[in-house]
Amino acid sequence: MARPSFWLMKTEPASFSIDDLAHRGREPWDGVRNYQARNFMRDDMRVGDGLLFYHSGGAEPGIVGLARVASKSYPDPTAFDPAAKHYDPDSDPEQPRWFLVDVAFVEKFPRLLALAELRRRDDLVGMALFARGQRLSVQPVLERHFKIIRALGRGS
DNA sequence: GCCAACGTTGGC
DNA sequence: GCCAACGTTGGC
């Protein structure tokens, strides 16, 4: 895959928001239990890749800022932790099933770019985010779309 | 809170 | 291997 690559990562702000990431600086993106999303993280992400940070499930879903990939992929330790929310009793530390990358804060946009607003733009047609029934929490983004959204978010 | 879309599980 | 049942996601 060509580098750098660009991605969108969803999170429910009630559990982990852009403000949480800003505060922590860097965070292991644990708990992903979808094979397609895992494959993107495990196989395709590289340190430095750009991330669009998306809030789902809230009052107003949308893109709230930027982050970047801060580590290579490695096994998700929460899969082996019985106390963890996304514990997977069938996963084997000798043959890890779930992987993650660390994510680092880059910037929070001065305003949220609402999903409804983004949908209406002619220059963003085709984004996976808009696909009917799209539930993937980690998805690739075209560089062109990433740049348009970054500029929008910064208020230009 | 509703519900459509989707992924996973498990009986057969 | 099929497919119904179930759980989850996530917009509205």
mmCIF file of C-alpha atoms (C1' of nucleotides) in Angstrom:
data_model
loop_
_atom_site.group_PDB
_atom_site.id
_atom_site.type_symbol
_atom_site.label_atom_id
_atom_site.label_comp_id
_atom_site.label_asym_id
_atom_site.label_seq_id
_atom_site.Cartn_x
_atom_site.Cartn_y
_atom_site.Cartn_z
ATOM 1 C CA MET A 1 0.000 0.000 0.000
ATOM 2 C CA ALA A 2 1.245 3.462 -0.900
ATOM 3 C CA ARG A 3 2.411 5.680 1.902
ATOM 4 C CA PRO A 4 1.298 7.685 3.656
ATOM 5 C CA SER A 5 -2.178 6.304 3.952
ATOM 6 C CA PHE A 6 -5.255 7.856 5.484
ATOM 7 C CA TRP A 7 -7.963 6.432 7.671
ATOM 8 C CA LEU A 8 -11.087 7.241 9.570
ATOM 9 C CA MET A 9 -11.560 5.880 13.061
ATOM 10 C CA LYS A 10 -14.871 5.904 14.887
ATOM 11 C CA THR A 11 -15.375 6.198 18.579
ATOM 12 C CA GLU A 12 -18.281 6.870 20.858
ATOM 13 C CA PRO A 13 -17.389 10.094 22.642
ATOM 14 C CA ALA A 14 -19.079 8.848 25.809
ATOM 15 C CA SER A 15 -16.431 6.146 26.070
ATOM 16 C CA PHE A 16 -13.439 7.861 24.448
ATOM 17 C CA SER A 17 -13.552 11.302 22.847
ATOM 18 C CA ILE A 18 -11.155 13.601 21.031
ATOM 19 C CA ASP A 19 -10.806 15.495 24.308
ATOM 20 C CA ASP A 20 -9.744 12.297 26.036
ATOM 21 C CA LEU A 21 -7.132 11.749 23.343
ATOM 22 C CA ALA A 22 -5.950 15.361 23.597
ATOM 23 C CA HIS A 23 -5.525 14.886 27.318
ATOM 24 C CA ARG A 24 -3.678 11.588 27.063
ATOM 25 C CA GLY A 25 -1.661 12.481 24.004
ATOM 26 C CA ARG A 26 -1.461 8.899 22.889
ATOM 27 C CA GLU A 27 -3.661 5.866 23.353
ATOM 28 C CA PRO A 28 -3.714 2.190 22.364
ATOM 29 C CA TRP A 29 -6.751 1.748 20.125
ATOM 30 C CA ASP A 30 -7.956 -1.369 21.884
ATOM 31 C CA GLY A 31 -11.249 -3.201 21.805
ATOM 32 C CA VAL A 32 -11.704 -3.507 18.043
ATOM 33 C CA ARG A 33 -13.337 -6.895 17.430
ATOM 34 C CA ASN A 34 -14.097 -6.817 13.745
ATOM 35 C CA TYR A 35 -11.859 -8.704 11.345
ATOM 36 C CA GLN A 36 -11.890 -6.149 8.557
ATOM 37 C CA ALA A 37 -11.005 -3.341 10.937
ATOM 38 C CA ARG A 38 -8.334 -5.526 12.499
ATOM 39 C CA ASN A 39 -6.824 -6.260 9.118
ATOM 40 C CA PHE A 40 -6.501 -2.564 8.337
ATOM 41 C CA MET A 41 -4.698 -1.953 11.612
ATOM 42 C CA ARG A 42 -2.592 -5.097 11.578
ATOM 43 C CA ASP A 43 -1.612 -5.168 7.911
ATOM 44 C CA ASP A 44 -1.932 -1.739 6.371
ATOM 45 C CA MET A 45 -1.351 0.995 8.916
ATOM 46 C CA ARG A 46 2.060 2.599 9.163
ATOM 47 C CA VAL A 47 3.473 4.997 11.713
ATOM 48 C CA GLY A 48 2.571 8.502 10.653
ATOM 49 C CA ASP A 49 -0.598 7.632 8.736
ATOM 50 C CA GLY A 50 -3.260 10.324 9.030
ATOM 51 C CA LEU A 51 -6.467 9.651 10.913
ATOM 52 C CA LEU A 52 -9.806 11.389 10.812
ATOM 53 C CA PHE A 53 -11.286 11.191 14.286
ATOM 54 C CA TYR A 54 -15.021 10.501 14.151
ATOM 55 C CA HIS A 55 -17.551 10.686 16.955
ATOM 56 C CA SER A 56 -20.455 8.270 16.572
ATOM 57 C CA GLY A 57 -23.509 7.620 18.648
ATOM 58 C CA GLY A 58 -23.681 11.087 20.103
ATOM 59 C CA ALA A 59 -26.225 13.810 19.572
ATOM 60 C CA GLU A 60 -24.409 14.883 16.436
ATOM 61 C CA PRO A 61 -22.188 12.398 14.668
ATOM 62 C CA GLY A 62 -19.244 13.827 12.779
ATOM 63 C CA ILE A 63 -15.525 14.382 12.404
ATOM 64 C CA VAL A 64 -14.002 16.303 15.278
ATOM 65 C CA GLY A 65 -10.290 16.353 14.615
ATOM 66 C CA LEU A 66 -7.118 14.633 13.478
ATOM 67 C CA ALA A 67 -4.832 11.997 14.893
ATOM 68 C CA ARG A 68 -2.035 9.888 13.533
ATOM 69 C CA VAL A 69 -0.832 6.328 13.779
ATOM 70 C CA ALA A 70 1.870 6.274 16.455
ATOM 71 C CA SER A 71 3.010 2.647 16.544
ATOM 72 C CA LYS A 72 3.255 -0.497 14.542
ATOM 73 C CA SER A 73 0.448 -2.952 15.133
ATOM 74 C CA TYR A 74 0.708 -5.342 18.051
ATOM 75 C CA PRO A 75 -1.624 -7.789 19.817
ATOM 76 C CA ASP A 76 -4.463 -6.183 21.756
ATOM 77 C CA PRO A 77 -3.782 -7.067 25.391
ATOM 78 C CA THR A 78 -7.413 -6.475 26.397
ATOM 79 C CA ALA A 79 -8.423 -9.546 24.402
ATOM 80 C CA PHE A 80 -6.682 -11.663 27.047
ATOM 81 C CA ASP A 81 -7.974 -9.780 30.071
ATOM 82 C CA PRO A 82 -11.094 -11.344 31.617
ATOM 83 C CA ALA A 83 -11.862 -8.028 33.289
ATOM 84 C CA ALA A 84 -11.775 -6.075 30.033
ATOM 85 C CA LYS A 85 -14.952 -5.061 28.284
ATOM 86 C CA HIS A 86 -13.901 -6.678 25.028
ATOM 87 C CA TYR A 87 -12.321 -9.771 26.517
ATOM 88 C CA ASP A 88 -12.267 -12.633 24.036
ATOM 89 C CA PRO A 89 -12.076 -15.959 25.875
ATOM 90 C CA ASP A 90 -11.311 -17.792 22.637
ATOM 91 C CA SER A 91 -8.255 -15.737 21.771
ATOM 92 C CA ASP A 92 -4.882 -17.276 22.448
ATOM 93 C CA PRO A 93 -1.830 -15.232 23.515
ATOM 94 C CA GLU A 94 0.343 -17.720 21.615
ATOM 95 C CA GLN A 95 -1.611 -16.919 18.471
ATOM 96 C CA PRO A 96 -3.169 -13.488 18.915
ATOM 97 C CA ARG A 97 -6.369 -12.807 17.060
ATOM 98 C CA TRP A 98 -6.873 -9.095 17.761
ATOM 99 C CA PHE A 99 -4.421 -6.325 16.977
ATOM 100 C CA LEU A 100 -4.245 -2.597 17.512
ATOM 101 C CA VAL A 101 -2.092 0.441 16.900
ATOM 102 C CA ASP A 102 -1.361 3.366 19.171
ATOM 103 C CA VAL A 103 -3.041 6.587 18.133
ATOM 104 C CA ALA A 104 -1.608 10.045 18.835
ATOM 105 C CA PHE A 105 -3.510 13.318 19.094
ATOM 106 C CA VAL A 106 -2.841 15.869 16.377
ATOM 107 C CA GLU A 107 -5.540 18.517 16.553
ATOM 108 C CA LYS A 108 -9.140 19.173 17.453
ATOM 109 C CA PHE A 109 -11.144 21.138 14.898
ATOM 110 C CA PRO A 110 -12.692 24.407 16.059
ATOM 111 C CA ARG A 111 -16.065 22.949 15.086
ATOM 112 C CA LEU A 112 -17.519 19.533 14.461
ATOM 113 C CA LEU A 113 -17.942 18.577 10.819
ATOM 114 C CA ALA A 114 -21.349 16.948 10.956
ATOM 115 C CA LEU A 115 -21.997 13.770 9.018
ATOM 116 C CA ALA A 116 -25.059 15.401 7.462
ATOM 117 C CA GLU A 117 -22.951 18.323 6.256
ATOM 118 C CA LEU A 118 -20.229 16.117 4.823
ATOM 119 C CA ARG A 119 -22.788 13.993 3.015
ATOM 120 C CA ARG A 120 -24.019 16.986 1.067
ATOM 121 C CA ARG A 121 -20.627 17.834 -0.417
ATOM 122 C CA ASP A 122 -19.994 17.021 -4.038
ATOM 123 C CA ASP A 123 -16.252 16.739 -3.442
ATOM 124 C CA LEU A 124 -16.653 13.949 -0.881
ATOM 125 C CA VAL A 125 -18.889 11.676 -2.901
ATOM 126 C CA GLY A 126 -17.903 8.044 -2.477
ATOM 127 C CA MET A 127 -16.547 8.152 1.064
ATOM 128 C CA ALA A 128 -17.047 4.795 2.759
ATOM 129 C CA LEU A 129 -18.488 6.648 5.727
ATOM 130 C CA PHE A 130 -21.601 7.474 3.723
ATOM 131 C CA ALA A 131 -22.307 3.945 2.556
ATOM 132 C CA ARG A 132 -25.629 2.538 3.644
ATOM 133 C CA GLY A 133 -25.309 0.392 6.705
ATOM 134 C CA GLN A 134 -21.641 1.280 7.093
ATOM 135 C CA ARG A 135 -20.504 0.101 10.497
ATOM 136 C CA LEU A 136 -16.774 -0.386 10.058
ATOM 137 C CA SER A 137 -15.018 1.415 12.887
ATOM 138 C CA VAL A 138 -11.740 1.641 10.969
ATOM 139 C CA GLN A 139 -11.909 2.515 7.301
ATOM 140 C CA PRO A 140 -9.530 3.775 4.614
ATOM 141 C CA VAL A 141 -9.912 7.325 3.309
ATOM 142 C CA LEU A 142 -8.645 8.749 0.041
ATOM 143 C CA GLU A 143 -5.864 11.298 0.427
ATOM 144 C CA ARG A 144 -7.958 13.755 -1.563
ATOM 145 C CA HIS A 145 -10.854 13.391 0.862
ATOM 146 C CA PHE A 146 -8.561 13.627 3.866
ATOM 147 C CA LYS A 147 -7.152 16.927 2.639
ATOM 148 C CA ILE A 148 -10.568 18.392 1.893
ATOM 149 C CA ILE A 149 -11.786 17.489 5.367
ATOM 150 C CA ARG A 150 -8.648 18.779 7.051
ATOM 151 C CA ALA A 151 -9.052 22.124 5.308
ATOM 152 C CA LEU A 152 -12.740 22.257 6.181
ATOM 153 C CA GLY A 153 -12.058 21.422 9.792
ATOM 154 C CA ARG A 154 -9.445 24.129 10.088
ATOM 155 C CA GLY A 155 -11.984 26.598 8.842
ATOM 156 C CA SER A 156 -10.545 27.444 5.450
ATOM 157 C "C1'" DG B 1 -36.149 4.573 21.760
ATOM 158 C "C1'" DC B 2 -36.592 2.620 17.178
ATOM 159 C "C1'" DC B 3 -34.982 -0.095 13.732
ATOM 160 C "C1'" DA B 4 -32.203 -1.284 9.498
ATOM 161 C "C1'" DA B 5 -27.932 -3.253 8.343
ATOM 162 C "C1'" DC B 6 -24.512 -6.187 9.293
ATOM 163 C "C1'" DG B 7 -21.399 -9.871 11.467
ATOM 164 C "C1'" DT B 8 -21.303 -13.998 14.112
ATOM 165 C "C1'" DT B 9 -23.001 -18.236 15.999
ATOM 166 C "C1'" DG B 10 -24.736 -22.672 15.964
ATOM 167 C "C1'" DG B 11 -28.244 -26.238 14.691
ATOM 168 C "C1'" DC B 12 -29.091 -29.104 11.080
ATOM 169 C "C1'" DG C 1 -22.692 -25.272 3.682
ATOM 170 C "C1'" DC C 2 -27.158 -23.156 4.600
ATOM 171 C "C1'" DC C 3 -29.650 -20.032 7.147
ATOM 172 C "C1'" DA C 4 -32.338 -18.486 11.217
ATOM 173 C "C1'" DA C 5 -31.499 -16.366 15.478
ATOM 174 C "C1'" DC C 6 -29.125 -13.225 17.914
ATOM 175 C "C1'" DG C 7 -26.207 -9.257 19.301
ATOM 176 C "C1'" DT C 8 -24.216 -4.938 17.933
ATOM 177 C "C1'" DT C 9 -23.688 -0.625 15.515
ATOM 178 C "C1'" DG C 10 -25.137 3.736 14.770
ATOM 179 C "C1'" DG C 11 -28.190 7.148 12.333
ATOM 180 C "C1'" DC C 12 -32.340 9.211 13.091
#
